[in-house]
């Protein structure tokens, strides 16, 4: 594989050939693993130079080097990611040391802890989780280590389902069904495809959200807050009914000590947040398990609210910006989402 100086020369030549400004980028580190090249830059401006407008520079570099993919990461982002992963490791260890985790779930939790420490050691490596899943997705679950996954059909909850199974949990997926205005058919297809592909049981739980839908369509509220609270309540009741002590969601933002919480004797794990996942990383994983990417922001109800009441669009945009500030979304991904709001 090429060294830093050779890569820099190629980037400068490519930038010149496609009419970009002539600047010399700086590269802090190079890592090559499984035909994937990771380029670590000192900060985000250097990252932008290597990626180029519209991704043209890094795309042409990938073609020239004949590698499967190239990841460009700024060192400043890695510092934050490493710190957050450290918080997750510390929090999980505390839970294990204080005997918070039910005994029947200790084996998959030990697997979780080991994988978390591995990710902390190489936070720049976006293939660690993917490779672990590929190696363990067919492992026999620990029968009594039951976990309920709130599966919406989106990529984040799909990731939580896949990783839960790979860790050795005995997975039950639960989908709250308020009707197609909130749970459209494309999400249902993803749910069916995923649960069939990885062979985990699934159950729809019907619920009436008419008051929330009516208030949203009449312009009284932005629906996401009340909708999320209602769905969590329904899932929690189902978990209690099934006598399951652990549940997981696809939350990306609740990192550190908030990534695993306990309420009413039920442990909630926000798996994507716990492992400090990024959207591109999650999408790369779930598409291998028959989960299709869904374009645009939000459910059909949110889309209708945006159209009828533009004053509510900033609330949705703020959610996108929160994930961008956290480093979960790349600015380009965020812009694409905001353009659909």
PDB file of C-alpha atoms in Angstrom, residues 136-337:
ATOM      1  CA  UNK A 136     -21.590 -13.948  14.898  1.00  0.00           C
ATOM      2  CA  UNK A 137     -24.999 -13.324  13.298  1.00  0.00           C
ATOM      3  CA  UNK A 138     -25.714 -17.061  13.191  1.00  0.00           C
ATOM      4  CA  UNK A 139     -24.606 -17.794  16.748  1.00  0.00           C
ATOM      5  CA  UNK A 140     -27.007 -19.776  18.925  1.00  0.00           C
ATOM      6  CA  UNK A 141     -28.767 -17.380  21.302  1.00  0.00           C
ATOM      7  CA  UNK A 142     -28.623 -17.794  25.061  1.00  0.00           C
ATOM      8  CA  UNK A 143     -32.141 -19.071  25.619  1.00  0.00           C
ATOM      9  CA  UNK A 144     -32.918 -17.168  28.824  1.00  0.00           C
ATOM     10  CA  UNK A 145     -31.157 -13.955  27.749  1.00  0.00           C
ATOM     11  CA  UNK A 146     -34.326 -12.398  26.358  1.00  0.00           C
ATOM     12  CA  UNK A 147     -34.311  -8.936  24.860  1.00  0.00           C
ATOM     13  CA  UNK A 148     -37.126  -6.987  23.189  1.00  0.00           C
ATOM     14  CA  UNK A 149     -36.184  -4.720  20.298  1.00  0.00           C
ATOM     15  CA  UNK A 150     -38.466  -1.831  19.362  1.00  0.00           C
ATOM     16  CA  UNK A 151     -38.292  -2.325  15.587  1.00  0.00           C
ATOM     17  CA  UNK A 152     -39.673   0.515  13.465  1.00  0.00           C
ATOM     18  CA  UNK A 153     -38.324  -0.671  10.105  1.00  0.00           C
ATOM     19  CA  UNK A 154     -35.820   2.168   9.919  1.00  0.00           C
ATOM     20  CA  UNK A 155     -32.079   1.607   9.738  1.00  0.00           C
ATOM     21  CA  UNK A 156     -31.295   2.450  13.375  1.00  0.00           C
ATOM     22  CA  UNK A 157     -33.710   0.000  15.005  1.00  0.00           C
ATOM     23  CA  UNK A 158     -32.795  -2.578  12.343  1.00  0.00           C
ATOM     24  CA  UNK A 159     -29.156  -2.227  13.406  1.00  0.00           C
ATOM     25  CA  UNK A 160     -30.160  -2.749  17.048  1.00  0.00           C
ATOM     26  CA  UNK A 161     -31.959  -5.946  16.049  1.00  0.00           C
ATOM     27  CA  UNK A 162     -29.002  -7.300  14.088  1.00  0.00           C
ATOM     28  CA  UNK A 163     -26.385  -6.502  16.729  1.00  0.00           C
ATOM     29  CA  UNK A 164     -28.560  -7.874  19.555  1.00  0.00           C
ATOM     30  CA  UNK A 165     -28.742 -11.210  17.776  1.00  0.00           C
ATOM     31  CA  UNK A 166     -25.003 -11.244  17.007  1.00  0.00           C
ATOM     32  CA  UNK A 167     -24.236 -10.585  20.691  1.00  0.00           C
ATOM     33  CA  UNK A 168     -26.141 -13.739  21.666  1.00  0.00           C
ATOM     34  CA  UNK A 169     -29.398 -12.298  22.991  1.00  0.00           C
ATOM     35  CA  UNK A 170     -32.640 -14.209  22.470  1.00  0.00           C
ATOM     36  CA  UNK A 171     -34.368 -11.509  20.412  1.00  0.00           C
ATOM     37  CA  UNK A 172     -38.064 -10.654  20.199  1.00  0.00           C
ATOM     38  CA  UNK A 173     -38.833  -7.755  17.847  1.00  0.00           C
ATOM     39  CA  UNK A 174     -41.865  -5.600  18.582  1.00  0.00           C
ATOM     40  CA  UNK A 175     -43.429  -3.035  16.268  1.00  0.00           C
ATOM     41  CA  UNK A 176     -46.081  -0.613  17.446  1.00  0.00           C
ATOM     42  CA  UNK A 177     -48.670  -0.305  14.661  1.00  0.00           C
ATOM     43  CA  UNK A 178     -50.709   2.939  14.650  1.00  0.00           C
ATOM     44  CA  UNK A 179     -51.626   2.576  10.949  1.00  0.00           C
ATOM     45  CA  UNK A 180     -49.951   3.404   7.648  1.00  0.00           C
ATOM     46  CA  UNK A 181     -49.939   7.184   8.205  1.00  0.00           C
ATOM     47  CA  UNK A 182     -47.172   6.558  10.770  1.00  0.00           C
ATOM     48  CA  UNK A 183     -45.969   3.074   9.782  1.00  0.00           C
ATOM     49  CA  UNK A 184     -46.084   2.956   5.948  1.00  0.00           C
ATOM     50  CA  UNK A 185     -45.660  -0.176   3.857  1.00  0.00           C
ATOM     51  CA  UNK A 186     -42.006   0.433   3.033  1.00  0.00           C
ATOM     52  CA  UNK A 187     -41.186   0.157   6.741  1.00  0.00           C
ATOM     53  CA  UNK A 188     -43.320  -2.977   7.025  1.00  0.00           C
ATOM     54  CA  UNK A 189     -41.421  -4.546   4.132  1.00  0.00           C
ATOM     55  CA  UNK A 190     -38.127  -3.818   5.867  1.00  0.00           C
ATOM     56  CA  UNK A 191     -39.444  -5.378   9.073  1.00  0.00           C
ATOM     57  CA  UNK A 192     -40.565  -8.530   7.280  1.00  0.00           C
ATOM     58  CA  UNK A 193     -37.359  -8.784   5.237  1.00  0.00           C
ATOM     59  CA  UNK A 194     -35.066  -8.337   8.236  1.00  0.00           C
ATOM     60  CA  UNK A 195     -36.842 -10.654  10.670  1.00  0.00           C
ATOM     61  CA  UNK A 196     -37.084 -13.347   7.984  1.00  0.00           C
ATOM     62  CA  UNK A 197     -33.448 -12.959   6.891  1.00  0.00           C
ATOM     63  CA  UNK A 198     -31.949 -13.281  10.371  1.00  0.00           C
ATOM     64  CA  UNK A 199     -34.725 -15.529  11.708  1.00  0.00           C
ATOM     65  CA  UNK A 200     -35.995 -13.641  14.754  1.00  0.00           C
ATOM     66  CA  UNK A 201     -39.623 -13.593  15.962  1.00  0.00           C
ATOM     67  CA  UNK A 202     -41.668 -10.471  15.406  1.00  0.00           C
ATOM     68  CA  UNK A 203     -44.968  -9.137  16.652  1.00  0.00           C
ATOM     69  CA  UNK A 204     -47.085  -6.118  15.713  1.00  0.00           C
ATOM     70  CA  UNK A 205     -48.833  -4.393  18.606  1.00  0.00           C
ATOM     71  CA  UNK A 206     -51.863  -2.399  17.505  1.00  0.00           C
ATOM     72  CA  UNK A 207     -52.466   0.973  19.120  1.00  0.00           C
ATOM     73  CA  UNK A 208     -54.806   3.917  18.662  1.00  0.00           C
ATOM     74  CA  UNK A 209     -53.029   7.222  18.066  1.00  0.00           C
ATOM     75  CA  UNK A 210     -56.043   9.060  16.644  1.00  0.00           C
ATOM     76  CA  UNK A 211     -55.819  12.022  19.089  1.00  0.00           C
ATOM     77  CA  UNK A 212     -52.140  12.607  18.221  1.00  0.00           C
ATOM     78  CA  UNK A 213     -52.815  12.315  14.484  1.00  0.00           C
ATOM     79  CA  UNK A 214     -55.785  14.691  14.654  1.00  0.00           C
ATOM     80  CA  UNK A 215     -53.885  17.267  16.710  1.00  0.00           C
ATOM     81  CA  UNK A 216     -50.972  17.105  14.247  1.00  0.00           C
ATOM     82  CA  UNK A 217     -53.143  17.435  11.138  1.00  0.00           C
ATOM     83  CA  UNK A 218     -55.028  20.361  12.686  1.00  0.00           C
ATOM     84  CA  UNK A 219     -51.769  22.191  13.358  1.00  0.00           C
ATOM     85  CA  UNK A 220     -51.869  22.003  17.163  1.00  0.00           C
ATOM     86  CA  UNK A 221     -48.623  20.048  17.601  1.00  0.00           C
ATOM     87  CA  UNK A 222     -45.538  18.687  15.906  1.00  0.00           C
ATOM     88  CA  UNK A 223     -46.278  14.948  16.346  1.00  0.00           C
ATOM     89  CA  UNK A 224     -42.834  13.431  16.945  1.00  0.00           C
ATOM     90  CA  UNK A 225     -42.579  14.052  20.695  1.00  0.00           C
ATOM     91  CA  UNK A 226     -45.992  12.693  21.652  1.00  0.00           C
ATOM     92  CA  UNK A 227     -45.713   9.889  19.104  1.00  0.00           C
ATOM     93  CA  UNK A 228     -42.369   8.696  20.528  1.00  0.00           C
ATOM     94  CA  UNK A 229     -43.666   8.823  24.099  1.00  0.00           C
ATOM     95  CA  UNK A 230     -46.770   6.853  23.173  1.00  0.00           C
ATOM     96  CA  UNK A 231     -44.792   4.200  21.305  1.00  0.00           C
ATOM     97  CA  UNK A 232     -42.327   3.800  24.187  1.00  0.00           C
ATOM     98  CA  UNK A 233     -45.223   3.325  26.607  1.00  0.00           C
ATOM     99  CA  UNK A 234     -46.777   0.626  24.419  1.00  0.00           C
ATOM    100  CA  UNK A 235     -43.450  -1.179  24.006  1.00  0.00           C
ATOM    101  CA  UNK A 236     -42.789  -0.998  27.748  1.00  0.00           C
ATOM    102  CA  UNK A 237     -46.177  -2.545  28.503  1.00  0.00           C
ATOM    103  CA  UNK A 238     -45.489  -5.331  26.005  1.00  0.00           C
ATOM    104  CA  UNK A 239     -42.078  -5.998  27.565  1.00  0.00           C
ATOM    105  CA  UNK A 240     -43.651  -6.279  31.010  1.00  0.00           C
ATOM    106  CA  UNK A 241     -46.356  -8.576  29.643  1.00  0.00           C
ATOM    107  CA  UNK A 242     -43.708 -10.878  28.150  1.00  0.00           C
ATOM    108  CA  UNK A 243     -41.691 -10.731  31.399  1.00  0.00           C
ATOM    109  CA  UNK A 244     -38.582  -9.508  29.573  1.00  0.00           C
ATOM    110  CA  UNK A 245     -36.143  -7.437  31.618  1.00  0.00           C
ATOM    111  CA  UNK A 246     -34.093  -5.837  28.800  1.00  0.00           C
ATOM    112  CA  UNK A 247     -35.243  -3.770  25.828  1.00  0.00           C
ATOM    113  CA  UNK A 248     -33.346  -1.883  23.168  1.00  0.00           C
ATOM    114  CA  UNK A 249     -34.012   1.057  20.871  1.00  0.00           C
ATOM    115  CA  UNK A 250     -32.279   2.632  17.888  1.00  0.00           C
ATOM    116  CA  UNK A 251     -31.439   5.904  19.664  1.00  0.00           C
ATOM    117  CA  UNK A 252     -28.221   7.480  18.368  1.00  0.00           C
ATOM    118  CA  UNK A 253     -27.909  10.501  20.643  1.00  0.00           C
ATOM    119  CA  UNK A 254     -28.098   9.151  24.215  1.00  0.00           C
ATOM    120  CA  UNK A 255     -24.418   8.318  24.650  1.00  0.00           C
ATOM    121  CA  UNK A 256     -22.382   7.555  27.779  1.00  0.00           C
ATOM    122  CA  UNK A 257     -24.335   6.931  30.983  1.00  0.00           C
ATOM    123  CA  UNK A 258     -27.628   7.553  29.159  1.00  0.00           C
ATOM    124  CA  UNK A 259     -27.021   4.759  26.641  1.00  0.00           C
ATOM    125  CA  UNK A 260     -28.131   2.171  29.209  1.00  0.00           C
ATOM    126  CA  UNK A 261     -30.732   3.153  31.800  1.00  0.00           C
ATOM    127  CA  UNK A 262     -33.006   1.313  34.217  1.00  0.00           C
ATOM    128  CA  UNK A 263     -36.619   2.215  34.860  1.00  0.00           C
ATOM    129  CA  UNK A 264     -39.298   0.161  36.603  1.00  0.00           C
ATOM    130  CA  UNK A 265     -36.887  -2.810  36.738  1.00  0.00           C
ATOM    131  CA  UNK A 266     -36.536  -2.710  32.930  1.00  0.00           C
ATOM    132  CA  UNK A 267     -33.096  -2.064  31.440  1.00  0.00           C
ATOM    133  CA  UNK A 268     -33.154   0.034  28.275  1.00  0.00           C
ATOM    134  CA  UNK A 269     -30.171  -0.075  25.898  1.00  0.00           C
ATOM    135  CA  UNK A 270     -29.719   2.467  23.113  1.00  0.00           C
ATOM    136  CA  UNK A 271     -27.339   0.271  21.121  1.00  0.00           C
ATOM    137  CA  UNK A 272     -26.341   2.707  18.335  1.00  0.00           C
ATOM    138  CA  UNK A 273     -25.577   5.412  20.915  1.00  0.00           C
ATOM    139  CA  UNK A 274     -23.723   2.976  23.190  1.00  0.00           C
ATOM    140  CA  UNK A 275     -21.380   2.027  20.338  1.00  0.00           C
ATOM    141  CA  UNK A 276     -21.231   5.604  19.017  1.00  0.00           C
ATOM    142  CA  UNK A 277     -22.416   4.518  15.590  1.00  0.00           C
ATOM    143  CA  UNK A 278     -22.641   6.800  12.562  1.00  0.00           C
ATOM    144  CA  UNK A 279     -25.415   6.763   9.961  1.00  0.00           C
ATOM    145  CA  UNK A 280     -23.205   5.724   7.050  1.00  0.00           C
ATOM    146  CA  UNK A 281     -21.779   2.892   9.136  1.00  0.00           C
ATOM    147  CA  UNK A 282     -25.252   1.699  10.148  1.00  0.00           C
ATOM    148  CA  UNK A 283     -26.578   1.812   6.582  1.00  0.00           C
ATOM    149  CA  UNK A 284     -23.587  -0.170   5.343  1.00  0.00           C
ATOM    150  CA  UNK A 285     -24.408  -2.909   7.871  1.00  0.00           C
ATOM    151  CA  UNK A 286     -28.190  -3.177   7.583  1.00  0.00           C
ATOM    152  CA  UNK A 287     -28.384  -3.226   3.784  1.00  0.00           C
ATOM    153  CA  UNK A 288     -26.658  -6.625   3.891  1.00  0.00           C
ATOM    154  CA  UNK A 289     -29.673  -7.979   5.801  1.00  0.00           C
ATOM    155  CA  UNK A 290     -32.419  -6.993   3.337  1.00  0.00           C
ATOM    156  CA  UNK A 291     -33.141  -3.577   4.871  1.00  0.00           C
ATOM    157  CA  UNK A 292     -33.652  -0.957   2.180  1.00  0.00           C
ATOM    158  CA  UNK A 293     -32.731   2.687   2.625  1.00  0.00           C
ATOM    159  CA  UNK A 294     -35.774   4.934   2.907  1.00  0.00           C
ATOM    160  CA  UNK A 295     -35.392   8.370   1.391  1.00  0.00           C
ATOM    161  CA  UNK A 296     -36.548  11.516   3.076  1.00  0.00           C
ATOM    162  CA  UNK A 297     -37.255  12.551   6.640  1.00  0.00           C
ATOM    163  CA  UNK A 298     -39.999  11.151   8.828  1.00  0.00           C
ATOM    164  CA  UNK A 299     -43.245   9.273   8.408  1.00  0.00           C
ATOM    165  CA  UNK A 300     -46.178  10.290   6.138  1.00  0.00           C
ATOM    166  CA  UNK A 301     -47.799  12.143   9.048  1.00  0.00           C
ATOM    167  CA  UNK A 302     -44.720  14.341   9.529  1.00  0.00           C
ATOM    168  CA  UNK A 303     -44.558  14.962   5.768  1.00  0.00           C
ATOM    169  CA  UNK A 304     -48.178  16.178   5.785  1.00  0.00           C
ATOM    170  CA  UNK A 305     -47.531  18.405   8.797  1.00  0.00           C
ATOM    171  CA  UNK A 306     -44.525  19.970   7.051  1.00  0.00           C
ATOM    172  CA  UNK A 307     -46.632  20.688   3.960  1.00  0.00           C
ATOM    173  CA  UNK A 308     -49.637  22.149   5.796  1.00  0.00           C
ATOM    174  CA  UNK A 309     -47.796  23.944   8.587  1.00  0.00           C
ATOM    175  CA  UNK A 310     -44.303  25.094   7.494  1.00  0.00           C
ATOM    176  CA  UNK A 311     -43.731  26.629  10.937  1.00  0.00           C
ATOM    177  CA  UNK A 312     -43.112  23.102  12.245  1.00  0.00           C
ATOM    178  CA  UNK A 313     -40.287  22.365   9.806  1.00  0.00           C
ATOM    179  CA  UNK A 314     -37.597  23.933  12.056  1.00  0.00           C
ATOM    180  CA  UNK A 315     -38.416  21.372  14.768  1.00  0.00           C
ATOM    181  CA  UNK A 316     -37.506  18.548  12.376  1.00  0.00           C
ATOM    182  CA  UNK A 317     -34.478  20.407  11.029  1.00  0.00           C
ATOM    183  CA  UNK A 318     -33.222  20.860  14.587  1.00  0.00           C
ATOM    184  CA  UNK A 319     -33.275  17.071  15.045  1.00  0.00           C
ATOM    185  CA  UNK A 320     -31.096  16.679  11.940  1.00  0.00           C
ATOM    186  CA  UNK A 321     -28.720  19.362  13.196  1.00  0.00           C
ATOM    187  CA  UNK A 322     -28.415  17.650  16.591  1.00  0.00           C
ATOM    188  CA  UNK A 323     -27.234  14.458  14.911  1.00  0.00           C
ATOM    189  CA  UNK A 324     -24.864  16.476  12.726  1.00  0.00           C
ATOM    190  CA  UNK A 325     -23.333  18.281  15.698  1.00  0.00           C
ATOM    191  CA  UNK A 326     -22.870  14.919  17.422  1.00  0.00           C
ATOM    192  CA  UNK A 327     -20.903  13.619  14.427  1.00  0.00           C
ATOM    193  CA  UNK A 328     -23.525  10.989  13.617  1.00  0.00           C
ATOM    194  CA  UNK A 329     -24.485  12.593  10.317  1.00  0.00           C
ATOM    195  CA  UNK A 330     -22.084  14.025   7.785  1.00  0.00           C
ATOM    196  CA  UNK A 331     -22.950  17.586   6.636  1.00  0.00           C
ATOM    197  CA  UNK A 332     -23.790  16.317   3.150  1.00  0.00           C
ATOM    198  CA  UNK A 333     -26.190  13.716   4.541  1.00  0.00           C
ATOM    199  CA  UNK A 334     -27.762  16.358   6.766  1.00  0.00           C
ATOM    200  CA  UNK A 335     -28.258  18.705   3.815  1.00  0.00           C
ATOM    201  CA  UNK A 336     -29.968  15.948   1.819  1.00  0.00           C
ATOM    202  CA  UNK A 337     -32.357  15.312   4.711  1.00  0.00           C
TER     203      UNK A 337
END
